[in-house]
Amino acid sequence: MAWRIGLVAGLLPVCLGACASAGNERIADASYQSVSEQLVKGKTTQAQVRELYGDPIKTSFTDSGNESWEYEFSRLRSKPTNFIPYVNLVYSGAEGEKKSLVILFDKRKVIQQYTISTSQVDVSRGLITR
């Protein structure tokens, strides 16, 4: 019986610390300062951006023909209720942070504008959700 309690006590911190990440890890720790050191408006090209950050998760075009690239990275932690039997049926999910980098290129394929933002993410599932 004591070994079972020890096993549960040893595994509980591991389970509660469960986390997941998705997206482009090259922007995981990016800040406005670090991005502004790498990207120069009117100078940095699409090829240089691709070398720095890889392929974008999404590309789109404006009505004037400019191209926009989007990069995202999310880091989520499981909510503690995920690991409580029966409670996790009522309320569970994950919470964390999402980082986005959007770059707008002009017709010459040179950076015209960029923005980096961070937002909180709360994913809930079960019978009770926010």
PDB file of C-alpha atoms in Angstrom:
ATOM      1  CA  MET A   1       0.000   0.000   0.000  1.00  0.00           C
ATOM      2  CA  ALA A   2       2.807   2.428   0.864  1.00  0.00           C
ATOM      3  CA  TRP A   3       4.435   1.917  -2.537  1.00  0.00           C
ATOM      4  CA  ARG A   4       1.166   2.944  -4.237  1.00  0.00           C
ATOM      5  CA  ILE A   5       1.034   6.176  -2.270  1.00  0.00           C
ATOM      6  CA  GLY A   6       4.674   6.826  -3.139  1.00  0.00           C
ATOM      7  CA  LEU A   7       3.991   6.135  -6.806  1.00  0.00           C
ATOM      8  CA  VAL A   8       1.024   8.511  -6.904  1.00  0.00           C
ATOM      9  CA  ALA A   9       2.951  11.188  -4.993  1.00  0.00           C
ATOM     10  CA  GLY A  10       5.863  10.847  -7.426  1.00  0.00           C
ATOM     11  CA  LEU A  11       3.756  10.942 -10.583  1.00  0.00           C
ATOM     12  CA  LEU A  12       1.398  13.736  -9.535  1.00  0.00           C
ATOM     13  CA  PRO A  13       3.875  16.614 -10.128  1.00  0.00           C
ATOM     14  CA  VAL A  14       4.773  15.161 -13.530  1.00  0.00           C
ATOM     15  CA  CYS A  15       1.123  14.976 -14.563  1.00  0.00           C
ATOM     16  CA  LEU A  16       0.258  18.421 -13.245  1.00  0.00           C
ATOM     17  CA  GLY A  17       3.153  19.921 -15.138  1.00  0.00           C
ATOM     18  CA  ALA A  18       2.006  18.572 -18.502  1.00  0.00           C
ATOM     19  CA  CYS A  19       2.349  21.129 -21.272  1.00  0.00           C
ATOM     20  CA  ALA A  20       2.273  21.286 -25.035  1.00  0.00           C
ATOM     21  CA  SER A  21       3.470  23.680 -27.685  1.00  0.00           C
ATOM     22  CA  ALA A  22       2.503  24.189 -31.297  1.00  0.00           C
ATOM     23  CA  GLY A  23       3.599  26.424 -34.125  1.00  0.00           C
ATOM     24  CA  ASN A  24       6.856  28.018 -35.130  1.00  0.00           C
ATOM     25  CA  GLU A  25       9.359  27.663 -32.287  1.00  0.00           C
ATOM     26  CA  ARG A  26      11.587  30.301 -33.871  1.00  0.00           C
ATOM     27  CA  ILE A  27       9.244  32.973 -32.495  1.00  0.00           C
ATOM     28  CA  ALA A  28       8.666  31.261 -29.117  1.00  0.00           C
ATOM     29  CA  ASP A  29      10.866  33.714 -27.227  1.00  0.00           C
ATOM     30  CA  ALA A  30      10.616  36.603 -29.674  1.00  0.00           C
ATOM     31  CA  SER A  31       9.966  40.091 -28.338  1.00  0.00           C
ATOM     32  CA  TYR A  32       9.458  43.414 -30.073  1.00  0.00           C
ATOM     33  CA  GLN A  33      13.107  44.192 -29.306  1.00  0.00           C
ATOM     34  CA  SER A  34      14.507  40.960 -30.788  1.00  0.00           C
ATOM     35  CA  VAL A  35      12.285  41.155 -33.874  1.00  0.00           C
ATOM     36  CA  SER A  36      13.157  44.808 -34.516  1.00  0.00           C
ATOM     37  CA  GLU A  37      16.843  43.870 -34.432  1.00  0.00           C
ATOM     38  CA  GLN A  38      16.266  41.297 -37.197  1.00  0.00           C
ATOM     39  CA  LEU A  39      13.636  42.975 -39.385  1.00  0.00           C
ATOM     40  CA  VAL A  40      14.191  46.378 -40.977  1.00  0.00           C
ATOM     41  CA  LYS A  41      11.289  48.109 -42.714  1.00  0.00           C
ATOM     42  CA  GLY A  42      12.120  48.947 -46.329  1.00  0.00           C
ATOM     43  CA  LYS A  43      15.206  46.701 -46.309  1.00  0.00           C
ATOM     44  CA  THR A  44      14.596  43.089 -45.174  1.00  0.00           C
ATOM     45  CA  THR A  45      13.373  40.837 -48.003  1.00  0.00           C
ATOM     46  CA  GLN A  46      11.032  37.845 -48.065  1.00  0.00           C
ATOM     47  CA  ALA A  47      13.995  35.544 -48.638  1.00  0.00           C
ATOM     48  CA  GLN A  48      15.724  36.877 -45.519  1.00  0.00           C
ATOM     49  CA  VAL A  49      12.525  36.483 -43.460  1.00  0.00           C
ATOM     50  CA  ARG A  50      12.135  32.894 -44.682  1.00  0.00           C
ATOM     51  CA  GLU A  51      15.739  32.219 -43.656  1.00  0.00           C
ATOM     52  CA  LEU A  52      15.099  33.674 -40.175  1.00  0.00           C
ATOM     53  CA  TYR A  53      11.664  32.204 -39.415  1.00  0.00           C
ATOM     54  CA  GLY A  54      10.994  29.525 -42.024  1.00  0.00           C
ATOM     55  CA  ASP A  55       7.730  29.158 -43.912  1.00  0.00           C
ATOM     56  CA  PRO A  56       4.750  31.152 -42.622  1.00  0.00           C
ATOM     57  CA  ILE A  57       1.690  29.391 -41.232  1.00  0.00           C
ATOM     58  CA  LYS A  58      -0.543  31.620 -43.360  1.00  0.00           C
ATOM     59  CA  THR A  59      -0.095  33.904 -46.351  1.00  0.00           C
ATOM     60  CA  SER A  60      -2.595  36.366 -47.782  1.00  0.00           C
ATOM     61  CA  PHE A  61      -2.749  39.289 -50.177  1.00  0.00           C
ATOM     62  CA  THR A  62      -4.217  42.767 -49.736  1.00  0.00           C
ATOM     63  CA  ASP A  63      -6.425  44.423 -52.340  1.00  0.00           C
ATOM     64  CA  SER A  64      -3.410  46.516 -53.408  1.00  0.00           C
ATOM     65  CA  GLY A  65      -1.327  43.387 -54.106  1.00  0.00           C
ATOM     66  CA  ASN A  66       0.860  43.429 -50.993  1.00  0.00           C
ATOM     67  CA  GLU A  67       1.595  40.065 -49.365  1.00  0.00           C
ATOM     68  CA  SER A  68       1.139  39.261 -45.684  1.00  0.00           C
ATOM     69  CA  TRP A  69       2.866  36.402 -43.811  1.00  0.00           C
ATOM     70  CA  GLU A  70       1.747  35.154 -40.414  1.00  0.00           C
ATOM     71  CA  TYR A  71       3.703  33.125 -37.860  1.00  0.00           C
ATOM     72  CA  GLU A  72       2.248  31.705 -34.626  1.00  0.00           C
ATOM     73  CA  PHE A  73       3.482  29.865 -31.562  1.00  0.00           C
ATOM     74  CA  SER A  74       1.392  28.631 -28.626  1.00  0.00           C
ATOM     75  CA  ARG A  75       2.512  27.157 -25.334  1.00  0.00           C
ATOM     76  CA  LEU A  76      -0.245  25.568 -23.218  1.00  0.00           C
ATOM     77  CA  ARG A  77      -0.349  23.929 -19.792  1.00  0.00           C
ATOM     78  CA  SER A  78      -2.975  21.428 -18.751  1.00  0.00           C
ATOM     79  CA  LYS A  79      -5.416  22.584 -16.106  1.00  0.00           C
ATOM     80  CA  PRO A  80      -5.106  20.669 -12.817  1.00  0.00           C
ATOM     81  CA  THR A  81      -8.723  19.477 -13.112  1.00  0.00           C
ATOM     82  CA  ASN A  82      -7.676  17.357 -16.121  1.00  0.00           C
ATOM     83  CA  PHE A  83      -6.151  14.845 -13.722  1.00  0.00           C
ATOM     84  CA  ILE A  84      -9.058  14.491 -11.281  1.00  0.00           C
ATOM     85  CA  PRO A  85     -11.336  11.581 -12.206  1.00  0.00           C
ATOM     86  CA  TYR A  86     -14.950  12.585 -12.923  1.00  0.00           C
ATOM     87  CA  VAL A  87     -14.183  16.267 -12.371  1.00  0.00           C
ATOM     88  CA  ASN A  88     -12.375  16.278 -15.714  1.00  0.00           C
ATOM     89  CA  LEU A  89     -15.643  15.276 -17.394  1.00  0.00           C
ATOM     90  CA  VAL A  90     -17.282  18.431 -16.082  1.00  0.00           C
ATOM     91  CA  TYR A  91     -14.420  20.884 -16.529  1.00  0.00           C
ATOM     92  CA  SER A  92     -10.979  20.483 -18.096  1.00  0.00           C
ATOM     93  CA  GLY A  93      -8.753  22.123 -20.663  1.00  0.00           C
ATOM     94  CA  ALA A  94      -5.543  24.075 -21.039  1.00  0.00           C
ATOM     95  CA  GLU A  95      -4.275  27.617 -20.616  1.00  0.00           C
ATOM     96  CA  GLY A  96      -1.221  29.478 -21.766  1.00  0.00           C
ATOM     97  CA  GLU A  97       0.126  32.033 -24.171  1.00  0.00           C
ATOM     98  CA  LYS A  98      -0.017  32.596 -27.936  1.00  0.00           C
ATOM     99  CA  LYS A  99       2.523  34.673 -29.836  1.00  0.00           C
ATOM    100  CA  SER A 100       1.837  36.034 -33.334  1.00  0.00           C
ATOM    101  CA  LEU A 101       4.134  37.720 -35.846  1.00  0.00           C
ATOM    102  CA  VAL A 102       2.528  39.324 -38.910  1.00  0.00           C
ATOM    103  CA  ILE A 103       4.722  40.775 -41.665  1.00  0.00           C
ATOM    104  CA  LEU A 104       3.443  42.862 -44.583  1.00  0.00           C
ATOM    105  CA  PHE A 105       5.570  42.976 -47.741  1.00  0.00           C
ATOM    106  CA  ASP A 106       5.281  45.492 -50.552  1.00  0.00           C
ATOM    107  CA  LYS A 107       5.216  44.527 -54.233  1.00  0.00           C
ATOM    108  CA  ARG A 108       9.033  44.459 -54.300  1.00  0.00           C
ATOM    109  CA  LYS A 109       8.893  41.675 -51.620  1.00  0.00           C
ATOM    110  CA  VAL A 110      10.468  43.949 -49.000  1.00  0.00           C
ATOM    111  CA  ILE A 111       9.059  44.483 -45.497  1.00  0.00           C
ATOM    112  CA  GLN A 112       6.649  47.390 -45.346  1.00  0.00           C
ATOM    113  CA  GLN A 113       5.289  46.767 -41.821  1.00  0.00           C
ATOM    114  CA  TYR A 114       5.326  44.111 -39.087  1.00  0.00           C
ATOM    115  CA  THR A 115       3.696  43.516 -35.737  1.00  0.00           C
ATOM    116  CA  ILE A 116       4.290  41.034 -32.937  1.00  0.00           C
ATOM    117  CA  SER A 117       1.713  40.350 -30.254  1.00  0.00           C
ATOM    118  CA  THR A 118       1.161  38.082 -27.272  1.00  0.00           C
ATOM    119  CA  SER A 119      -2.220  36.981 -25.949  1.00  0.00           C
ATOM    120  CA  GLN A 120      -3.536  34.670 -23.263  1.00  0.00           C
ATOM    121  CA  VAL A 121      -5.254  31.447 -24.357  1.00  0.00           C
ATOM    122  CA  ASP A 122      -7.833  29.539 -22.324  1.00  0.00           C
ATOM    123  CA  VAL A 123      -9.225  26.357 -23.867  1.00  0.00           C
ATOM    124  CA  SER A 124     -12.023  24.724 -21.864  1.00  0.00           C
ATOM    125  CA  ARG A 125     -14.012  21.586 -22.478  1.00  0.00           C
ATOM    126  CA  GLY A 126     -16.554  19.538 -20.585  1.00  0.00           C
ATOM    127  CA  LEU A 127     -20.028  20.297 -19.320  1.00  0.00           C
ATOM    128  CA  ILE A 128     -18.943  23.615 -17.805  1.00  0.00           C
ATOM    129  CA  THR A 129     -16.996  25.958 -20.076  1.00  0.00           C
ATOM    130  CA  ARG A 130     -16.347  29.664 -19.919  1.00  0.00           C
TER     131      ARG A 130
END
